[in-house]
Tab-separated table of C-alpha atoms and ligand atoms in Angstrom:
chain	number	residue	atom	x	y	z
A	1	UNK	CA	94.844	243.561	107.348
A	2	UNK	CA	96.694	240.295	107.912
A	3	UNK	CA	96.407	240.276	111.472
A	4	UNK	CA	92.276	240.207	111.169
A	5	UNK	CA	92.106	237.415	108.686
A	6	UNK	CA	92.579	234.903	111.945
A	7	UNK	CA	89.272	235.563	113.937
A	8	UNK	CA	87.324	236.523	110.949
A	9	UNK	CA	88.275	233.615	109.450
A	10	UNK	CA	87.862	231.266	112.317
A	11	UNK	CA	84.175	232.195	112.555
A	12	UNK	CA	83.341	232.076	108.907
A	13	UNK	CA	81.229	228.399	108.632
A	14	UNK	CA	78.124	228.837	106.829
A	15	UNK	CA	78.821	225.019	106.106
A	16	UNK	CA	77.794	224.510	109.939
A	17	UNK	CA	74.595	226.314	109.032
A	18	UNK	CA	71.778	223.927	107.861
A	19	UNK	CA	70.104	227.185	106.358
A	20	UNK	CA	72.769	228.351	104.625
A	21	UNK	CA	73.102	227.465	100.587
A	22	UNK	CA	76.160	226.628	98.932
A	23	UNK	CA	77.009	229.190	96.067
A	24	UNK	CA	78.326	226.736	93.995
A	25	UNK	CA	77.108	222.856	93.946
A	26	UNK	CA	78.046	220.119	92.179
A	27	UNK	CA	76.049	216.907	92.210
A	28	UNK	CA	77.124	213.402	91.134
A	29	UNK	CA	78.823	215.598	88.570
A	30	UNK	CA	81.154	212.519	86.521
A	31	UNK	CA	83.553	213.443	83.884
A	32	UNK	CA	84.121	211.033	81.594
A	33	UNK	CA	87.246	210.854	78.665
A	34	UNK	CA	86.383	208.230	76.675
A	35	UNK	CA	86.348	205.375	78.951
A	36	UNK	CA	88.471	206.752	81.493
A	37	UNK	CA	86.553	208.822	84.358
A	38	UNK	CA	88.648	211.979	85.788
A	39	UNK	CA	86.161	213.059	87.870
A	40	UNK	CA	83.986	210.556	89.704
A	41	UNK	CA	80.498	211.251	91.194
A	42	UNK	CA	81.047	214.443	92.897
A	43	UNK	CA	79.298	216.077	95.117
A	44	UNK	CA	80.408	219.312	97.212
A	45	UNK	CA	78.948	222.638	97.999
A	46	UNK	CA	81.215	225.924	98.080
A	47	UNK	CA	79.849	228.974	100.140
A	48	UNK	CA	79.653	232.712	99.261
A	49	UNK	CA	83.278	234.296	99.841
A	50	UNK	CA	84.968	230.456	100.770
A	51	UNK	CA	88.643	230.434	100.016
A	52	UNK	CA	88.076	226.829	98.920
A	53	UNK	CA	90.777	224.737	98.059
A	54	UNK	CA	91.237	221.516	96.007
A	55	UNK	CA	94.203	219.232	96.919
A	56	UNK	CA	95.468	215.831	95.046
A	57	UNK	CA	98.465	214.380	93.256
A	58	UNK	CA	98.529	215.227	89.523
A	59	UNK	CA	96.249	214.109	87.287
A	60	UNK	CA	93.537	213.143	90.071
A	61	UNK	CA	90.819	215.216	88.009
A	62	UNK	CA	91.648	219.008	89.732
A	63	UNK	CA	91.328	221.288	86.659
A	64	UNK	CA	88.822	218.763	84.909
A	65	UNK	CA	86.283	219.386	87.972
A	66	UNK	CA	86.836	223.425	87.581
A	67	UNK	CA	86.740	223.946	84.304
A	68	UNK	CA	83.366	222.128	83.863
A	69	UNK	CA	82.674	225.270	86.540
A	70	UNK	CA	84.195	227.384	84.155
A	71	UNK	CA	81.852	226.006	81.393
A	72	UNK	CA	85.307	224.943	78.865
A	73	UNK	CA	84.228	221.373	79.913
A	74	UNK	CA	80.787	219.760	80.540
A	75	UNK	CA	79.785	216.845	82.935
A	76	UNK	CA	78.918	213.426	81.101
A	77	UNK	CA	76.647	212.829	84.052
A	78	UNK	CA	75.190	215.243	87.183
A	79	UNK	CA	74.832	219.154	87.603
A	80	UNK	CA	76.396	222.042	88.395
A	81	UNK	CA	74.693	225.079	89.959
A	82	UNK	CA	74.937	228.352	91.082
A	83	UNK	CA	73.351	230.727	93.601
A	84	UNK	CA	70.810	228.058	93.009
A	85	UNK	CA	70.489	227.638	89.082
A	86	UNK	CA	71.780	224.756	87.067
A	87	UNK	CA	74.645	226.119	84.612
A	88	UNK	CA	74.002	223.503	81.993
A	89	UNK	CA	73.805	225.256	78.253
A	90	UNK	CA	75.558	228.464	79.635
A	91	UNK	CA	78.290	229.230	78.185
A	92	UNK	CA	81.969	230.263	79.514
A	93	UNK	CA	81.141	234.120	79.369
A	94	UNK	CA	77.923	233.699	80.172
A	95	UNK	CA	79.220	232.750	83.680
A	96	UNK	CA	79.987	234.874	86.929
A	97	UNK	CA	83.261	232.960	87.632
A	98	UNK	CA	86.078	233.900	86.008
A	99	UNK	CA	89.408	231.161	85.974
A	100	UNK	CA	92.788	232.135	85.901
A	101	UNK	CA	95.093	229.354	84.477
A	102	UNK	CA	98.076	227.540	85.628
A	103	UNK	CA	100.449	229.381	82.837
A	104	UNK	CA	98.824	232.783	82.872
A	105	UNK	CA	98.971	233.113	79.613
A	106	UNK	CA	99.837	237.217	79.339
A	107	UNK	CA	100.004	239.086	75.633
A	108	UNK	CA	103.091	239.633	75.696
A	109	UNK	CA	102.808	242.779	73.546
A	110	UNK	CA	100.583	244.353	75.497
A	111	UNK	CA	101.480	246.383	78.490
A	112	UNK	CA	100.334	245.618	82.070
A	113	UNK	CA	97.201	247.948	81.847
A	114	UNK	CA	96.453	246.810	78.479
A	115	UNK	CA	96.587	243.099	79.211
A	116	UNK	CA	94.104	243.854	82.691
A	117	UNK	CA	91.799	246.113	80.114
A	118	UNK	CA	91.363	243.233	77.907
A	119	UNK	CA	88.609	241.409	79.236
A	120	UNK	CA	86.609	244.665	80.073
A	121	UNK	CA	87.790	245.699	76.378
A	122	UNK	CA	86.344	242.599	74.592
A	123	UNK	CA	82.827	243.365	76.929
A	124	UNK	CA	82.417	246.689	75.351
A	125	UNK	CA	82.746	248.724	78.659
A	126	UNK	CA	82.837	252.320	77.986
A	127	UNK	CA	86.304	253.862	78.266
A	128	UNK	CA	86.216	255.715	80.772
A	129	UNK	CA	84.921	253.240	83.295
A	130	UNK	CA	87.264	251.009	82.010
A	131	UNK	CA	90.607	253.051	83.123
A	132	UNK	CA	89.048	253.451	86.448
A	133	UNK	CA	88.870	249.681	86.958
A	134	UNK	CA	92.270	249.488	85.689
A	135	UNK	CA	93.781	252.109	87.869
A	136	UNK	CA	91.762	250.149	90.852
A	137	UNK	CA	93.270	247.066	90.249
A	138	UNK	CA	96.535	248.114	89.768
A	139	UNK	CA	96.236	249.739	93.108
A	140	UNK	CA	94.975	246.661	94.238
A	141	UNK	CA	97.984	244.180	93.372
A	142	UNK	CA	100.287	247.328	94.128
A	143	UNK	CA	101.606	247.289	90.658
A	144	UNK	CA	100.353	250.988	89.609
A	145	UNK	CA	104.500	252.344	88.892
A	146	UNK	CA	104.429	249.330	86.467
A	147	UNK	CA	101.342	249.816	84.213
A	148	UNK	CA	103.653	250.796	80.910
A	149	UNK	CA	105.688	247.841	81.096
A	150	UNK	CA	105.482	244.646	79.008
A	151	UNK	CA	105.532	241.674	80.773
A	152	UNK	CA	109.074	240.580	79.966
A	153	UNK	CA	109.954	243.410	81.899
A	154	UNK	CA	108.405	242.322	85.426
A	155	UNK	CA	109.429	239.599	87.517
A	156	UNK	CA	107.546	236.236	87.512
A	157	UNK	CA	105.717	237.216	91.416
A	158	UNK	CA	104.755	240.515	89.237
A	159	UNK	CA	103.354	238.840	86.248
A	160	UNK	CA	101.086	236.429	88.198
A	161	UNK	CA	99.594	240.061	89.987
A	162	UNK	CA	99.202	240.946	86.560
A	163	UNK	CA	97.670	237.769	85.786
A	164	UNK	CA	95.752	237.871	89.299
A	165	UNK	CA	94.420	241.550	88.134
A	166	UNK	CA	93.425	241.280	84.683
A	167	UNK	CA	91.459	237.871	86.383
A	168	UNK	CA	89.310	240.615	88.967
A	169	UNK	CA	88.782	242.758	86.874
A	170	UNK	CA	85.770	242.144	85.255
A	171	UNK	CA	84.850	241.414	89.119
A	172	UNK	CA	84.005	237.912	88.663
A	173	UNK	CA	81.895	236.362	91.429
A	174	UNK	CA	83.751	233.908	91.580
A	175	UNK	CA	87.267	233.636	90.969
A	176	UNK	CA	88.891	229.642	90.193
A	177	UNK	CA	93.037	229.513	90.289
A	178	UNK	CA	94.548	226.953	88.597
A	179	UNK	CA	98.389	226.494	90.650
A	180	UNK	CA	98.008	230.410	90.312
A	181	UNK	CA	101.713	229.870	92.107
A	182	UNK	CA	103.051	227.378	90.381
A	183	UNK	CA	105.850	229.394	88.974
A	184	UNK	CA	107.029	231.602	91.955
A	185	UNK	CA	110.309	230.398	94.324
A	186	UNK	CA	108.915	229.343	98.161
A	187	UNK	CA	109.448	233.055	99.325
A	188	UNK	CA	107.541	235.109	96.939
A	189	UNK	CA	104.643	232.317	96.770
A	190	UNK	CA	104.277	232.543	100.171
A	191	UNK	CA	104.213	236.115	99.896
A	192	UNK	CA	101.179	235.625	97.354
A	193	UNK	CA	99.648	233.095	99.475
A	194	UNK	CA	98.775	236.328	102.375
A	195	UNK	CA	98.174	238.856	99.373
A	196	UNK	CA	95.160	236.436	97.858
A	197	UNK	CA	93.923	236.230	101.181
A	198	UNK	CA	93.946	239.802	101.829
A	199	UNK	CA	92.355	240.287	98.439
A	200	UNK	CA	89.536	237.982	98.724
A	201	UNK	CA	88.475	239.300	102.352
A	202	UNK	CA	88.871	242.420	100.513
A	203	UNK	CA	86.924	241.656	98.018
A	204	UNK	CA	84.242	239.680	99.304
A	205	UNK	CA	84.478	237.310	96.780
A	206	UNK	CA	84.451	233.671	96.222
A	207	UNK	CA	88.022	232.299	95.737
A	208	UNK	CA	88.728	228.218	94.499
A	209	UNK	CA	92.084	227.298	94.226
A	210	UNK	CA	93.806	224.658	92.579
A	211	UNK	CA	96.787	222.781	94.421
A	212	UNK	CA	99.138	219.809	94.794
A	213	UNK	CA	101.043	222.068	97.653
A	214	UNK	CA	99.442	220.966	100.764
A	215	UNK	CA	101.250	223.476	103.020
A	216	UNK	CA	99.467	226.368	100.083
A	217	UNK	CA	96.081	224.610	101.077
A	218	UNK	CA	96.358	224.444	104.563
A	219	UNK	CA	97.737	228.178	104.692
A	220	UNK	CA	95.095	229.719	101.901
A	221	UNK	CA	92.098	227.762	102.420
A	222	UNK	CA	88.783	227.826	104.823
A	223	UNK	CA	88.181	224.190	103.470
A	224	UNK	CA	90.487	221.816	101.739
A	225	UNK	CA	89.159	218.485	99.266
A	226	UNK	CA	91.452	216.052	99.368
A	227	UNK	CA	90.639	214.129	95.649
A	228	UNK	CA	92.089	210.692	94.807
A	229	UNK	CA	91.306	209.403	91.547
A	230	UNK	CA	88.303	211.724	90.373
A	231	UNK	CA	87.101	211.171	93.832
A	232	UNK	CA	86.461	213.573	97.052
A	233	UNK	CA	88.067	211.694	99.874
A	234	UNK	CA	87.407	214.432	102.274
A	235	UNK	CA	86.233	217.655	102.465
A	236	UNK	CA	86.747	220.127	105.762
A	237	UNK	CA	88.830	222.777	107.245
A	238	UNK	CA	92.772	222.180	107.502
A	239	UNK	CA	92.687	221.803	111.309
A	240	UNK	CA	90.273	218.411	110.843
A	241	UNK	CA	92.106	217.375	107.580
A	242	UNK	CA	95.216	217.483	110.047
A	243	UNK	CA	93.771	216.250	112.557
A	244	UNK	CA	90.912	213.859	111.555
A	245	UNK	CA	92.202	212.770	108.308
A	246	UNK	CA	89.326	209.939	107.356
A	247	UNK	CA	92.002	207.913	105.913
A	248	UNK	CA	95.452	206.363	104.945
A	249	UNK	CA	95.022	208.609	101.918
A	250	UNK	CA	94.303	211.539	103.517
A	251	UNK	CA	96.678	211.387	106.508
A	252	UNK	CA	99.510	210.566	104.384
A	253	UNK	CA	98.598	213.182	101.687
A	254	UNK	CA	99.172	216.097	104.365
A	255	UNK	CA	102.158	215.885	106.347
A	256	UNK	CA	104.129	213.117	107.834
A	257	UNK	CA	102.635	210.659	109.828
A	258	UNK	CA	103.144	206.944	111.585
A	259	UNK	CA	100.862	204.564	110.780
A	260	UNK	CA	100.698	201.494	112.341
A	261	UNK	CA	98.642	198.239	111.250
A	262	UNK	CA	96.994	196.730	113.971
A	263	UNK	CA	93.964	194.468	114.576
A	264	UNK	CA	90.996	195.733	116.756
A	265	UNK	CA	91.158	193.663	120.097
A	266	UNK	CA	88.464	195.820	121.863
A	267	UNK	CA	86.389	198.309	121.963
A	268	UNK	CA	84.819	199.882	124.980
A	269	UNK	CA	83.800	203.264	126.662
A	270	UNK	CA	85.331	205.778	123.813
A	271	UNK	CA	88.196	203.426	123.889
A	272	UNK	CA	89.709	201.348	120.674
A	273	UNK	CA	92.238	198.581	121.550
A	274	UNK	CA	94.715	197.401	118.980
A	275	UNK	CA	97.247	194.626	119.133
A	276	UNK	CA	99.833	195.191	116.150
A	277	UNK	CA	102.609	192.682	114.417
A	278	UNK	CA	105.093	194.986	113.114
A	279	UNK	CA	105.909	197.253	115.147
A	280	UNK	CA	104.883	194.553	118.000
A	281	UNK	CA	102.897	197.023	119.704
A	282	UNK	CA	99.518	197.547	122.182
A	283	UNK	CA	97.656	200.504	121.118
A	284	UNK	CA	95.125	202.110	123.223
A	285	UNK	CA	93.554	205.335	121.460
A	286	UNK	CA	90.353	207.510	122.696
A	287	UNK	CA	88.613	207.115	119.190
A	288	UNK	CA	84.859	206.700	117.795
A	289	UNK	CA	85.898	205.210	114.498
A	290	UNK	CA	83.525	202.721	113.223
A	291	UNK	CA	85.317	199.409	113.380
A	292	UNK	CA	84.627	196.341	115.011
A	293	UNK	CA	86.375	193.640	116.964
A	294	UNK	CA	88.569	191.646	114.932
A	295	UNK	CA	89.047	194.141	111.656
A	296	UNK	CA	92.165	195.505	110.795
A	297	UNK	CA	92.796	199.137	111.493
A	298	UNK	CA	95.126	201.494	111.460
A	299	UNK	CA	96.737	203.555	114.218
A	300	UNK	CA	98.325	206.843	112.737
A	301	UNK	CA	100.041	209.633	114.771
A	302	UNK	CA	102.211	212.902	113.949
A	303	UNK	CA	105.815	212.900	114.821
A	304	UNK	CA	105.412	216.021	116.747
A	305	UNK	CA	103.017	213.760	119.197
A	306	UNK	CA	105.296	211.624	119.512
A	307	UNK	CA	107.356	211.709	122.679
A	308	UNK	CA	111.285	210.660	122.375
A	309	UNK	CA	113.146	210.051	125.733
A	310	UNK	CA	116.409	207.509	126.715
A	311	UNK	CA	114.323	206.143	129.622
A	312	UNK	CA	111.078	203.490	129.279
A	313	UNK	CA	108.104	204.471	129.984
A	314	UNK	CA	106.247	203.725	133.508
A	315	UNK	CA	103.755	201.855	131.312
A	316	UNK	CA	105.794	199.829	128.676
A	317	UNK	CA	103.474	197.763	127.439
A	318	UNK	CA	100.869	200.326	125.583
A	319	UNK	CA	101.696	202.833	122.834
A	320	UNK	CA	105.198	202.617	123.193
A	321	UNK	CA	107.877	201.571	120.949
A	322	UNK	CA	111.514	201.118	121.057
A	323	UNK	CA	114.786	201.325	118.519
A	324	UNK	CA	117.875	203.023	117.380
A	325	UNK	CA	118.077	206.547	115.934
A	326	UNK	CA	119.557	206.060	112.601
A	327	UNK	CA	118.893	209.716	111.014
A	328	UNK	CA	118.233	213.101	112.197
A	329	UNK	CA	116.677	215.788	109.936
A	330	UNK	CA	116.349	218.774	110.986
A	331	UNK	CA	113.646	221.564	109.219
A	332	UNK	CA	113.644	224.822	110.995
A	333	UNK	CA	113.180	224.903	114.395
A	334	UNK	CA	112.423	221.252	114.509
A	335	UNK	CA	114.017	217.817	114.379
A	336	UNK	CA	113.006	214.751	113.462
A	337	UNK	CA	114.430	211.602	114.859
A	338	UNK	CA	113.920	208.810	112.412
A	339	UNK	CA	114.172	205.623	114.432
A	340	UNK	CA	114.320	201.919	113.467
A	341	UNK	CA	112.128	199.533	115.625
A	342	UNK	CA	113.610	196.648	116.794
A	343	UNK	CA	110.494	194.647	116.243
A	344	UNK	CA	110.240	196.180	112.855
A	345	UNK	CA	109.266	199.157	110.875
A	346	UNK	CA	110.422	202.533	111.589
A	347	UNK	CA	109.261	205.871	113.622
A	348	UNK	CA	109.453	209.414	113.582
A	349	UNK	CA	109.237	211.874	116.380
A	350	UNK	CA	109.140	215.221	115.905
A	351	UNK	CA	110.732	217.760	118.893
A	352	UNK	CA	111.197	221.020	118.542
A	353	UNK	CA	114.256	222.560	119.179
A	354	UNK	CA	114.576	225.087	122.156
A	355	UNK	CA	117.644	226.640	121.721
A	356	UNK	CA	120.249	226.258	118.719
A	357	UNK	CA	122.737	226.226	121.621
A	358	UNK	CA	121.651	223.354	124.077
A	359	UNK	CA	123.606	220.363	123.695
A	360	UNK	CA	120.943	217.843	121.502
A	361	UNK	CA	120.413	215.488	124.061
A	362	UNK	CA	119.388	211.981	121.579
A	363	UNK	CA	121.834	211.318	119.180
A	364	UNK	CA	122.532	208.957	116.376
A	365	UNK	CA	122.438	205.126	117.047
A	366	UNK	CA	120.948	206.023	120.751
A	367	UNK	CA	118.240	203.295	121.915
A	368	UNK	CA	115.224	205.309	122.753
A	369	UNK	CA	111.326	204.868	123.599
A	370	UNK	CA	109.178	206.442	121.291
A	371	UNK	CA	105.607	206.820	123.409
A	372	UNK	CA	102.256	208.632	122.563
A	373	UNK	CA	99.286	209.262	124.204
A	374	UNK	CA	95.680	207.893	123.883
A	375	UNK	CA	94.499	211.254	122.245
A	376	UNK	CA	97.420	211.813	120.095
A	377	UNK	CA	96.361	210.482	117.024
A	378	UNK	CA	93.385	208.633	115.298
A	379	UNK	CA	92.133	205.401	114.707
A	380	UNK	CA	91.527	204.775	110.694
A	381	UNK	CA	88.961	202.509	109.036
A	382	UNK	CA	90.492	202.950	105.426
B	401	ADP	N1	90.618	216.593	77.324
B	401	ADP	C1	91.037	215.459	77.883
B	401	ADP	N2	91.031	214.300	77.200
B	401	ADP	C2	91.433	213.142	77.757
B	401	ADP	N3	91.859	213.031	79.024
B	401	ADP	C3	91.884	214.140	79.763
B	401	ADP	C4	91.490	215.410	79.242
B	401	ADP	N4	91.616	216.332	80.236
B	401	ADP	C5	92.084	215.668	81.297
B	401	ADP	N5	92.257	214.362	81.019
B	401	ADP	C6	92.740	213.334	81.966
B	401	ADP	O1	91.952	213.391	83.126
B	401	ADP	C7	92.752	213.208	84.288
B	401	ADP	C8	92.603	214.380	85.232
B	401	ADP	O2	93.216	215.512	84.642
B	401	ADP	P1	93.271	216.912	85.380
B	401	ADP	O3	91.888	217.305	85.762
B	401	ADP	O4	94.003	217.839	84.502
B	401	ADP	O5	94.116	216.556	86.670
B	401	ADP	P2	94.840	217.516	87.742
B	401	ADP	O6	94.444	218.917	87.439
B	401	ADP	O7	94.343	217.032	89.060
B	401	ADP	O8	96.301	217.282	87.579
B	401	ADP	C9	94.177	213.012	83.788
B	401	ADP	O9	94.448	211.636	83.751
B	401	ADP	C10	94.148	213.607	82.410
B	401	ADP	O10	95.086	212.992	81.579
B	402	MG	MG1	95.727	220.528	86.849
C-alpha cells in the first residue's frame, strides 16, 4: 500500500485545476479574542481527499482556524464553506467533519470498542450496524485482539488508533487532527505518520492536520500552510515550501538554511546580482524574484547545496565564501560543517557521508571554501 502512495500522490493537484472546487474554503475568515486577532484574514481552499497540513510555531492561530471548521468557534469576520455552502449557524454535529483533539480525550472506563461506538451510540444507529462499523474500524487501525481492553491497558501509539478510530467512525467527510502525534516517541509517530496516509488513500477522505513538526508536514501532507501570526505565509506542496520558500519566515521555519543579506546590484536576463557586507560576498543567483536595483534582499541556500572543499574555487570572486570549521554535527548519514567566515557570519554545508569508514577528509579548524551554484538557492523579497 505504501509503495503506491508516491505516484498517486504526485499526480493528485486538483489545485492546478482552474475547474476544480475546493471542498473546504475559507474567506477573509478573522478570529478575533477580544482585541487580539489569532487568525488574520484567511483565505485558503482545501480539495476533496487533500492530506492538508497546517504548520506554525505555537500559538500562531492553528487550532483557532480549525475549530471555527469544526463549528466550536465562529469567525468575527468572513466565511467558511463547504462543498460549496456557507457553514455559518450550523452547528458542530450538524457538520461532515469530524476533529480529533490534541489530548484524545478517551473514557477511560470504557473499553476500546465502547469508546469507538460512542459517537455512533449518541447518533442512535441501530445496533447491529453499529458493531459492524466497530469491528471495521478495529480492523482498520489493526487493533481488533484489543477491543476488551481499557485504555490504561494499551500503549500511548495504541490509544491514539483508538482515538484515530472512534474519530472515522461515524465516517466523517472530513477528518481535522489536532498534533494527533503529539504524544508518541519519534519511532512510533513516524510509524503513524505512513498508517494515516494509508488510511486516508484508503479511505478517500479529506484529512487536515495540525502541526508544529515540520518534518510530520513535509512527510504527511499534499500541501503545507506555513501561518505566522494568524496569517498564511504560504501555502503549496513540501517540495516548493523547500524549495521556493517565499520568505525569511518560511525558509527558516523548514529546515536549515544560509541566508545572506545582500543589496541588489543588477538584474538582467533571469539573473539577480547581489553585493553583500557580512559575509563580504558577490552573489549571482538564476532567480525571478520581484526586486529591484538597489533594495535589500536576501540570498538563502541549504547546506546540502553547499559545496565544502580545501581548495578555492576557479571563480573566487562569486558565491563563494571562506573560514574555519569550528563544529561538526553529524545527523545520520550526513554532516554538517559549521564554519566561521572570516569576513563575518557563519556557514553551513551539508555533505553526506559515503562510507562510515573513509577517513573524513575536512576537519576541525581547517580553512575551507564554501561555494554554491547560481541555481542552488533563491533570492527572497521578505
Ligand atoms: N478562547 C480563547 N480566548 C482567548 N484567546 C485565545 C482563545 N483561543 C485561542 N486564543 C489565543 O489565540 C492564539 C492562537 O491560539 P491557537 O489557535 O490555539 O494556536 P496554535 O494552535 O497555533 O498553537 C493564542 O495566542 C491563544 O492564546
Ligand atoms: Mg494548537
Amino acid at each position: 500500500m505504501a509503495k503506491t502512495l508516491g505516484p498517486v500522490r504526485r499526480k493528485f493537484s486538483p489545485w492546478n485545476d482552474p475547474t476544480a472546487k475546493p471542498l473546504i474554503e475559507f474567506r477573509n475568515v478573522v478570529k478575533r479574542f477580544g482585541d487580539f486577532t489569532a487568525v488574520d484574514d484567511v483565505s485558503l481552499g482545501i480539495y476533496e481527499r487533500e492530506f492538508f497540513a497546517l504548520l506554525g510555531p505555537s500559538g500562531c492561530g492553528k487550532t483557532t482556524l480549525m475549530r471555527m471548521l469544526a463549528g466550536f468557534e465562529h469567525p468575527s469576520e468572513g466565511e467558511i464553506r463547504l462543498a460549496g455552502a456557507s457553514l455559518a449557524g450550523k452547528q458542530p454535529y450538524e457538520r461532515p467533519v469530524n476533529m480529533m483533539f490534541q489530548s484524545y480525550a478517551l473514557f477511560p472506563h470504557m473499553s476500546v470498542e465502547k469508546n469507538i461506538a460512542f459517537g455512533l451510540v449518541m447518533d442512535k444507529m441501530p445496533k447491529g450496524e453499529i458493531e459492524t462499523r466497530v469491528q471495521e474500524m478495529l480492523k482498520l487501525v489493526k487493533l481488533e485482539k484489543f477491543a476488551k481492553r481499557k485504555p490504561h491497558q494499551l500503549s500511548g501509539g495504541q490509544r491514539q488508533r483508538v482515538a484515530l478510530a472512534r474519530s472515522l467512525a461515524k465516517r466523517p467527510k472530513v477528518l481535522l487532527l489536532d498534533e494527533p502525534l503529539g504524544a508518541l516517541d519519534k519511532k512510533l509517530r513516524e510509524e503513524t505518520q505512513f498508517e494515516l496516509m494509508d488510511l486516508q488513500q484508503e479511505l478517500g477522505m479529506t484529512f487536515l492536520i495540525v502541526t508544529h513538526d515540520q518534518e510530520e508536514a513535509m512527510t504527511v501532507a499534499d500541501r503545507i500552510a506555513v501561518m505566522d501570526h494568524g496569517k498564511l505565509i504560504q501555502v503549496a506542496g513540501p517540495s516548493e515550501i523547500y524549495e521556493q520558500p517565499n520568505s525569511r519566515y518560511v525558509a527558516d521555519f523548514i529546515g536549515d538554511i544560509n541566508i545572506v543579506e545582500g543589496r541588489v546590484t543588477a538584474i538582467d536576463g533571469g539573473l539577480i546580482r547581489m553585493e553583500a557586507a557580512a559575509p563580504r560576498v558577490s552573489i549571482v543567483m538564476e532567480d525571478d524574484a520581484a526586486t529591484s536595483v538597489g533594495a535589500t534582499a536576501w540570498m538563502a541556500v541549504r547546506p546540502e547545496k553547499v559545496r565544502i572543499s580545501h581548495d578555492a574555487p576557479i571563480e573566487t570572486g562569486v558565491n563563494a565564501v571562506h573560514g574555519e570549521v569550528w563544529d561538526i554535527g553529524y545527523i545520520g548519514d550526513t554532516s554538517v560543517y559549521h564554519v566561521k567566515l572570516d569576513d563575518g557570519g557563519t556557514f553551513r554545508a551539508a555533505v553526506a557521508n559515503v562510507s562510515r569508514t573513509v577517513e573524513r577528509p575536512i576537519g576541525w579548524d581547517d580553512r575551507v571554501w564554501l561555494t554554491w551554484s547560481k541555481t542552488a538557492g533563491v533570492v527572497l523579497t521578505a
